[in-house]
CSV table of C-alpha atoms and ligand atoms in Angstrom, one decimal:
chain,number,residue,atom,x,y,z
A,1,MET,CA,121.8,78.8,78.7
A,2,SER,CA,124.9,77.7,76.9
A,3,ASP,CA,128.0,79.9,77.0
A,4,ARG,CA,129.0,80.9,73.5
A,5,LEU,CA,131.4,83.7,74.4
A,6,GLY,CA,134.9,83.6,73.1
A,7,PRO,CA,138.2,83.3,75.0
A,8,ALA,CA,138.6,85.5,78.1
A,9,LEU,CA,140.8,88.7,77.9
A,10,GLY,CA,144.4,88.4,78.9
A,11,GLU,CA,144.3,91.6,80.9
A,12,PRO,CA,141.3,93.0,82.7
A,13,ILE,CA,139.9,96.4,81.4
A,14,PHE,CA,139.1,97.6,84.9
A,15,LYS,CA,140.8,96.6,88.2
A,16,ARG,CA,137.6,96.8,90.3
A,17,VAL,CA,134.0,97.0,89.0
A,18,THR,CA,130.8,97.5,91.1
A,19,ILE,CA,127.4,96.5,89.8
A,20,ILE,CA,124.5,97.9,91.7
A,21,GLY,CA,121.1,96.1,91.3
A,22,ILE,CA,121.7,92.3,90.8
A,23,GLY,CA,118.6,91.5,88.7
A,24,LEU,CA,118.5,90.1,85.2
A,25,ILE,CA,120.8,92.7,83.6
A,26,GLY,CA,123.1,93.2,86.7
A,27,SER,CA,123.6,89.5,87.3
A,28,SER,CA,124.3,89.0,83.6
A,29,MET,CA,126.9,91.7,83.7
A,30,VAL,CA,128.5,90.2,86.9
A,31,ARG,CA,128.7,86.8,85.1
A,32,ALA,CA,130.0,88.3,81.8
A,33,LEU,CA,132.7,90.4,83.6
A,34,LYS,CA,134.0,87.3,85.4
A,35,ARG,CA,133.7,85.0,82.4
A,36,MET,CA,135.6,87.5,80.1
A,37,ASN,CA,138.1,88.6,82.8
A,38,ALA,CA,137.0,92.1,82.0
A,39,ALA,CA,137.4,93.1,85.7
A,40,GLY,CA,140.1,92.1,88.2
A,41,GLU,CA,137.5,92.2,91.0
A,42,VAL,CA,133.7,92.3,90.7
A,43,VAL,CA,131.6,93.7,93.6
A,44,ALA,CA,127.8,92.9,93.5
A,45,CYS,CA,125.6,95.3,95.5
A,46,ASP,CA,121.8,95.2,96.0
A,47,ALA,CA,119.5,96.9,98.4
A,48,SER,CA,117.7,93.7,99.1
A,49,ALA,CA,119.2,91.3,101.7
A,50,ASP,CA,117.5,88.4,100.0
A,51,VAL,CA,119.1,89.2,96.7
A,52,CYS,CA,122.5,89.6,98.3
A,53,LYS,CA,122.1,86.2,100.0
A,54,ARG,CA,121.1,84.6,96.7
A,55,VAL,CA,124.1,86.2,94.9
A,56,GLU,CA,126.4,84.7,97.6
A,57,GLU,CA,124.9,81.3,97.1
A,58,LEU,CA,125.3,81.6,93.3
A,59,LYS,CA,129.0,82.4,93.8
A,60,ILE,CA,129.0,84.7,90.8
A,61,ALA,CA,130.8,87.7,92.3
A,62,ASP,CA,134.1,88.2,94.2
A,63,VAL,CA,132.4,90.5,96.8
A,64,VAL,CA,128.7,90.9,97.8
A,65,GLU,CA,127.9,94.1,99.6
A,66,GLN,CA,124.5,95.5,100.6
A,67,ASP,CA,125.9,98.9,101.6
A,68,VAL,CA,126.3,101.2,98.6
A,69,ALA,CA,129.1,103.4,100.1
A,70,LYS,CA,131.3,100.4,100.9
A,71,ALA,CA,130.4,98.8,97.5
A,72,VAL,CA,131.6,101.7,95.4
A,73,ALA,CA,134.7,102.7,97.4
A,74,ASN,CA,137.9,102.1,95.3
A,75,SER,CA,136.0,101.0,92.2
A,76,ASP,CA,137.1,102.1,88.8
A,77,LEU,CA,133.7,101.5,87.2
A,78,VAL,CA,130.3,101.6,88.9
A,79,VAL,CA,127.3,100.4,86.9
A,80,LEU,CA,123.7,101.2,88.0
A,81,CYS,CA,121.5,98.2,87.0
A,82,VAL,CA,118.5,99.3,89.1
A,83,PRO,CA,115.0,100.3,87.8
A,84,VAL,CA,115.2,103.7,86.0
A,85,GLY,CA,113.3,105.5,88.8
A,86,ALA,CA,115.9,104.3,91.4
A,87,SER,CA,118.9,105.7,89.5
A,88,GLY,CA,118.8,109.2,91.1
A,89,PRO,CA,118.4,108.1,94.7
A,90,VAL,CA,121.2,105.5,94.3
A,91,ALA,CA,123.5,108.1,92.7
A,92,GLU,CA,122.9,110.4,95.6
A,93,GLN,CA,123.8,107.7,98.1
A,94,MET,CA,127.0,106.7,96.2
A,95,GLY,CA,128.2,110.1,95.0
A,96,PRO,CA,130.3,111.1,98.1
A,97,HIS,CA,132.1,107.7,98.2
A,98,LEU,CA,133.2,107.4,94.6
A,99,LYS,CA,136.9,107.5,93.7
A,100,ASN,CA,137.6,110.8,91.9
A,101,THR,CA,138.8,109.0,88.8
A,102,ALA,CA,135.9,106.6,88.7
A,103,ILE,CA,133.7,106.0,85.7
A,104,VAL,CA,130.0,105.7,86.3
A,105,SER,CA,127.6,103.9,83.9
A,106,ASP,CA,124.1,102.5,83.9
A,107,VAL,CA,121.9,100.2,81.8
A,108,GLY,CA,118.6,102.0,82.0
A,109,SER,CA,116.2,101.7,79.1
A,110,VAL,CA,115.6,105.4,79.1
A,111,LYS,CA,118.6,107.9,78.9
A,112,CYS,CA,117.6,111.6,79.2
A,113,ALA,CA,115.8,111.1,82.5
A,114,VAL,CA,118.6,109.0,83.9
A,115,ILE,CA,121.3,111.5,82.9
A,116,ALA,CA,119.2,114.3,84.5
A,117,ALA,CA,118.8,112.3,87.7
A,118,VAL,CA,122.3,110.9,88.1
A,119,ALA,CA,124.7,113.5,86.8
A,120,PRO,CA,124.1,116.2,89.5
A,121,HIS,CA,125.3,113.7,92.2
A,122,LEU,CA,128.6,112.8,90.6
A,123,PRO,CA,131.7,114.6,91.9
A,124,GLN,CA,134.0,116.5,89.6
A,125,GLY,CA,136.4,114.3,87.7
A,126,VAL,CA,134.0,111.3,87.6
A,127,ASN,CA,133.0,110.5,84.0
A,128,PHE,CA,129.5,109.4,83.3
A,129,VAL,CA,129.0,107.0,80.3
A,130,PRO,CA,125.3,106.0,80.2
A,131,ALA,CA,124.6,102.7,78.4
A,132,HIS,CA,121.6,100.7,77.2
A,133,PRO,CA,122.1,97.1,76.3
A,134,VAL,CA,119.3,96.2,73.9
A,135,ALA,CA,119.0,92.7,75.3
A,136,GLY,CA,116.8,91.1,77.8
A,137,THR,CA,114.2,88.5,78.6
A,138,GLU,CA,110.8,88.7,80.4
A,139,PHE,CA,112.4,87.3,83.5
A,140,SER,CA,113.9,89.1,86.6
A,141,GLY,CA,116.2,88.6,89.5
A,142,PRO,CA,119.7,87.2,90.0
A,143,ASP,CA,118.8,83.6,88.8
A,144,ALA,CA,117.5,84.9,85.5
A,145,GLY,CA,120.9,86.3,84.3
A,146,PHE,CA,123.5,84.6,82.1
A,147,ALA,CA,126.9,85.6,80.7
A,148,ASP,CA,126.0,85.5,77.0
A,149,LEU,CA,122.8,87.6,77.3
A,150,PHE,CA,124.6,90.5,75.4
A,151,LEU,CA,126.2,88.4,72.7
A,152,SER,CA,125.4,89.8,69.2
A,153,ARG,CA,123.1,92.4,70.8
A,154,TRP,CA,123.4,96.1,70.4
A,155,CYS,CA,124.6,98.3,73.3
A,156,ILE,CA,123.9,102.0,72.9
A,157,LEU,CA,126.2,104.5,74.7
A,158,THR,CA,125.0,108.1,75.2
A,159,PRO,CA,127.9,110.0,76.8
A,160,PRO,CA,126.9,113.6,77.7
A,161,GLU,CA,128.9,116.4,76.1
A,162,GLY,CA,132.2,116.8,77.9
A,163,THR,CA,132.7,113.2,78.8
A,164,ASP,CA,136.3,112.1,78.5
A,165,PRO,CA,136.5,110.0,75.2
A,166,ALA,CA,138.9,107.6,77.0
A,167,ALA,CA,136.2,106.8,79.5
A,168,THR,CA,133.7,106.1,76.7
A,169,ASP,CA,136.3,103.9,75.0
A,170,LYS,CA,136.8,101.8,78.1
A,171,VAL,CA,133.1,101.2,78.6
A,172,GLN,CA,132.9,100.4,74.9
A,173,GLN,CA,135.7,97.8,75.2
A,174,MET,CA,133.9,96.2,78.1
A,175,TRP,CA,130.6,95.8,76.1
A,176,ARG,CA,132.6,94.5,73.1
A,177,SER,CA,134.2,91.9,75.3
A,178,PHE,CA,130.7,90.7,76.1
A,179,GLY,CA,130.1,90.1,72.4
A,180,SER,CA,127.9,93.2,71.9
A,181,ASN,CA,127.9,95.6,69.0
A,182,VAL,CA,128.3,99.2,70.3
A,183,GLU,CA,126.8,102.4,68.9
A,184,VAL,CA,127.2,105.9,70.3
A,185,MET,CA,124.4,108.5,70.0
A,186,THR,CA,122.8,111.3,71.9
A,187,ALA,CA,120.4,110.5,74.7
A,188,GLN,CA,117.6,112.4,73.0
A,189,HIS,CA,118.0,110.3,69.8
A,190,HIS,CA,118.2,107.1,71.9
A,191,ASP,CA,114.9,107.9,73.7
A,192,LEU,CA,113.0,108.6,70.4
A,193,VAL,CA,114.3,105.5,68.6
A,194,LEU,CA,113.6,103.2,71.6
A,195,ALA,CA,110.1,104.8,72.1
A,196,ILE,CA,109.0,103.3,68.7
A,197,THR,CA,111.1,100.1,68.7
A,198,SER,CA,110.5,99.0,72.3
A,199,HIS,CA,108.4,101.2,74.5
A,200,VAL,CA,105.3,101.7,72.3
A,201,PRO,CA,105.3,97.9,71.3
A,202,HIS,CA,105.3,97.0,75.0
A,203,LEU,CA,102.4,99.4,75.7
A,204,ILE,CA,100.4,97.8,72.8
A,205,ALA,CA,101.1,94.4,74.3
A,206,TYR,CA,100.0,95.5,77.8
A,207,ASN,CA,96.9,97.1,76.3
A,208,ILE,CA,95.8,94.2,74.1
A,209,VAL,CA,96.3,91.6,76.9
A,210,GLY,CA,94.4,93.9,79.3
A,211,THR,CA,91.6,94.3,76.8
A,212,ALA,CA,91.3,90.5,76.3
A,213,ALA,CA,91.3,90.0,80.0
A,214,ASP,CA,88.4,92.4,80.4
A,215,LEU,CA,86.2,91.0,77.6
A,216,GLU,CA,82.9,89.8,78.7
A,217,GLU,CA,81.8,88.0,75.6
A,218,VAL,CA,85.0,85.9,75.3
A,219,THR,CA,85.8,83.7,78.4
A,220,GLN,CA,89.3,83.6,80.0
A,221,SER,CA,89.6,79.9,79.1
A,222,GLU,CA,88.9,80.7,75.4
A,223,VAL,CA,91.6,83.4,75.4
A,224,MET,CA,94.1,80.9,76.7
A,225,LYS,CA,92.8,78.0,74.5
A,226,PHE,CA,93.0,80.0,71.2
A,227,SER,CA,96.0,82.0,72.0
A,228,ALA,CA,98.2,80.1,69.5
A,229,GLY,CA,97.9,83.2,67.2
A,230,GLY,CA,99.6,86.5,67.5
A,231,PHE,CA,98.1,87.0,71.0
A,232,ARG,CA,100.5,84.5,72.6
A,233,ASP,CA,103.5,86.7,71.5
A,234,PHE,CA,101.8,89.7,73.1
A,235,THR,CA,101.3,87.8,76.4
A,236,ARG,CA,105.1,87.1,76.6
A,237,ILE,CA,105.9,90.8,76.2
A,238,ALA,CA,103.1,91.8,78.6
A,239,SER,CA,104.6,89.6,81.3
A,240,SER,CA,107.7,91.8,81.5
A,241,ASP,CA,108.6,93.3,84.9
A,242,PRO,CA,105.9,95.8,86.1
A,243,THR,CA,108.4,98.0,88.0
A,244,MET,CA,110.8,98.4,85.1
A,245,TRP,CA,108.1,99.2,82.6
A,246,ARG,CA,106.2,101.6,84.9
A,247,ASP,CA,109.5,103.5,85.2
A,248,ILE,CA,110.2,103.5,81.5
A,249,PHE,CA,106.8,105.1,80.6
A,250,LEU,CA,107.0,107.6,83.4
A,251,HIS,CA,110.6,108.6,82.4
A,252,ASN,CA,110.3,108.6,78.6
A,253,LYS,CA,107.0,110.4,78.6
A,254,GLU,CA,107.5,113.0,75.8
A,255,ALA,CA,109.0,110.5,73.2
A,256,VAL,CA,106.4,107.8,74.0
A,257,LEU,CA,103.5,110.3,73.7
A,258,GLU,CA,104.9,111.7,70.4
A,259,MET,CA,105.1,108.1,69.0
A,260,LEU,CA,101.7,107.2,70.3
A,261,GLY,CA,100.2,110.2,68.5
A,262,ARG,CA,101.6,109.0,65.2
A,263,PHE,CA,100.5,105.4,66.0
A,264,ASN,CA,96.9,106.5,66.7
A,265,GLU,CA,96.8,108.4,63.4
A,266,ASP,CA,98.0,105.4,61.5
A,267,LEU,CA,95.6,103.1,63.3
A,268,ALA,CA,92.7,105.5,62.4
A,269,ALA,CA,93.8,105.2,58.7
A,270,LEU,CA,93.8,101.4,59.0
A,271,GLN,CA,90.3,101.5,60.6
A,272,ARG,CA,89.1,103.6,57.6
A,273,MET,CA,90.6,101.1,55.1
A,274,ILE,CA,88.7,98.2,56.8
A,275,ARG,CA,85.5,100.2,57.0
A,276,TRP,CA,85.6,101.3,53.3
A,277,GLY,CA,86.9,97.9,52.0
A,278,ASP,CA,90.2,99.3,50.8
A,279,GLY,CA,91.9,96.0,50.1
A,280,ASP,CA,94.6,97.6,48.0
A,281,GLY,CA,95.6,99.9,50.8
A,282,LEU,CA,95.7,97.1,53.3
A,283,PHE,CA,97.7,94.9,50.9
A,284,GLU,CA,100.2,97.7,50.2
A,285,LEU,CA,100.8,98.3,53.9
A,286,PHE,CA,101.2,94.6,54.8
A,287,THR,CA,103.7,94.2,51.9
A,288,ARG,CA,105.8,97.1,53.3
A,289,THR,CA,105.7,95.7,56.8
A,290,ARG,CA,106.8,92.3,55.6
A,291,ALA,CA,109.9,93.9,54.1
A,292,ILE,CA,110.8,95.4,57.5
A,293,ARG,CA,110.5,91.9,59.1
A,294,ARG,CA,112.8,90.5,56.4
A,295,GLY,CA,115.3,93.3,57.1
A,296,ILE,CA,115.3,92.5,60.8
A,297,ILE,CA,115.9,88.8,60.1
A,298,ALA,CA,118.7,89.7,57.7
A,299,GLN,CA,120.4,91.7,60.5
A,300,GLY,CA,120.1,88.8,62.9
A,301,GLN,CA,117.9,90.6,65.4
A,302,GLU,CA,114.7,88.6,65.0
A,303,THR,CA,114.4,87.1,68.5
A,304,ALA,CA,114.9,87.9,72.1
A,305,SER,CA,117.0,84.8,72.5
A,306,PRO,CA,120.6,85.7,71.6
A,307,ASP,CA,121.4,84.1,68.2
A,308,PHE,CA,118.4,81.8,68.3
A,309,GLY,CA,118.2,80.0,65.1
A,310,ARG,CA,121.4,81.4,63.7
A,311,ARG,CA,124.8,80.0,63.2
A,312,GLU,CA,127.1,79.7,66.2
A,313,PRO,CA,129.7,82.5,66.3
A,314,PRO,CA,133.0,81.5,64.7
A,315,LYS,CA,135.4,79.9,67.3
A,316,SER,CA,138.6,81.9,67.6
B,401,NAP,P1,115.4,93.3,87.8
B,401,NAP,O1,115.7,91.9,87.4
B,401,NAP,O2,114.1,93.6,88.5
B,401,NAP,O3,116.6,93.8,88.8
B,401,NAP,C1,116.7,95.1,89.4
B,401,NAP,C2,117.4,94.9,90.7
B,401,NAP,O4,117.7,96.1,91.3
B,401,NAP,C3,116.6,94.1,91.7
B,401,NAP,O5,117.4,93.1,92.4
B,401,NAP,C4,116.2,95.2,92.7
B,401,NAP,O6,116.0,94.7,94.0
B,401,NAP,C5,117.4,96.1,92.7
B,401,NAP,N1,117.1,97.4,93.2
B,401,NAP,C6,116.0,98.1,93.1
B,401,NAP,N2,116.1,99.3,93.7
B,401,NAP,C7,117.4,99.3,94.2
B,401,NAP,C8,118.1,100.3,94.9
B,401,NAP,N3,117.6,101.5,95.3
B,401,NAP,N4,119.4,100.0,95.3
B,401,NAP,C9,120.0,98.8,95.0
B,401,NAP,N5,119.3,97.8,94.3
B,401,NAP,C10,118.0,98.1,93.9
B,401,NAP,O7,115.5,94.4,86.6
B,401,NAP,P2,116.4,94.3,85.2
B,401,NAP,O8,115.5,93.7,84.2
B,401,NAP,O9,117.7,93.7,85.5
B,401,NAP,O10,116.5,95.8,84.9
B,401,NAP,C11,117.4,96.7,85.5
B,401,NAP,C12,117.7,97.9,84.6
B,401,NAP,O11,118.1,97.4,83.3
B,401,NAP,C13,116.5,98.8,84.4
B,401,NAP,O12,116.9,100.1,84.5
B,401,NAP,C14,116.0,98.5,83.0
B,401,NAP,O13,115.4,99.6,82.4
B,401,NAP,C15,117.3,98.1,82.3
B,401,NAP,N6,117.2,97.1,81.2
B,401,NAP,C16,116.4,96.0,81.3
B,401,NAP,C17,116.2,95.1,80.2
B,401,NAP,C18,115.3,93.9,80.3
B,401,NAP,O14,114.9,93.4,79.3
B,401,NAP,N7,115.0,93.4,81.5
B,401,NAP,C19,116.9,95.4,79.0
B,401,NAP,C20,117.8,96.5,79.0
B,401,NAP,C21,117.9,97.4,80.1
B,401,NAP,P3,114.4,94.3,94.5
B,401,NAP,O15,114.0,93.2,93.6
B,401,NAP,O16,114.6,93.9,95.9
B,401,NAP,O17,113.6,95.6,94.2
């Protein structure tokens, strides 16, 4: 992946940053922090000895540490990049070892459940600025990351009430240095918006690929052979990491169920239009949805590849 980030910062934003969980997102953050000089020192921490060994081989971090307590000691910013369900247990492990002026953040795709699981383990004085970079690929692990993953992507911050605005500002500066656009909203609103824009679409993809796999009248080889249509796009989404997506559905239950209820009602309406030959109804809906697609393209958010098919960012 080419590096299209601009010049590095003259002064780091944080002296020492610890990233916990060096998968796709964590290793991309480690690379972006180093590339942009956003941290004086970057510590990479992962529970897996194999991941730590691989991160050492890749030489992307200043320090690699398997022990959470040692990894977070003296860090000004600690970012949890572990699956959503692991956030609480990791926070419990690290809580007593945090510097009392530290900022804690995360990158979880779900925000209310992560705040509920992490916040109780943070000592007084530590500020929590949860974040969700709306960027990714269907790949996992430390080899999958790259520094410009976040370029031109949105990063949503959901600081709970009472968070020091100066802490939110520093986390915001870091994401901006990675080339992200930052928006601040409540965790509740985040979870509802992401349920319909990301979580339910993934569930539909998992479901349709599962249905095709179980069909008896259509062979597996026919599914693969004729998948040039819409199905191929679904298979890409349905190949996303099973641990991450299991945790998302278990931890954004209410919002996903609410959106699925609406989805089912609309699907039933479509079923009726097909059954009763309501061509005008179908045409009207497909015209409206086409306009949404055009809006997404106009905003430059049409593909999972950062800036794919768009102009290179201006060189400064
Ligand atoms: P990933 O590539 O699977 O990486 C997760 C890493 O965390 C793995 O190295 C894993 O080690 C490690 N880990 C798991 N439990 C741990 C623990 N208790 N202590 C320390 N390390 C632990 O996953 P990812 O795609 O980067 O996702 C990480 C987070 O980013 C998730 O919360 C996800 O919701 C969020 N996110 C993902 C995307 C995306 O598109 N992928 C986008 C936005 C946000 P093992 O492999 O040994 O378990």
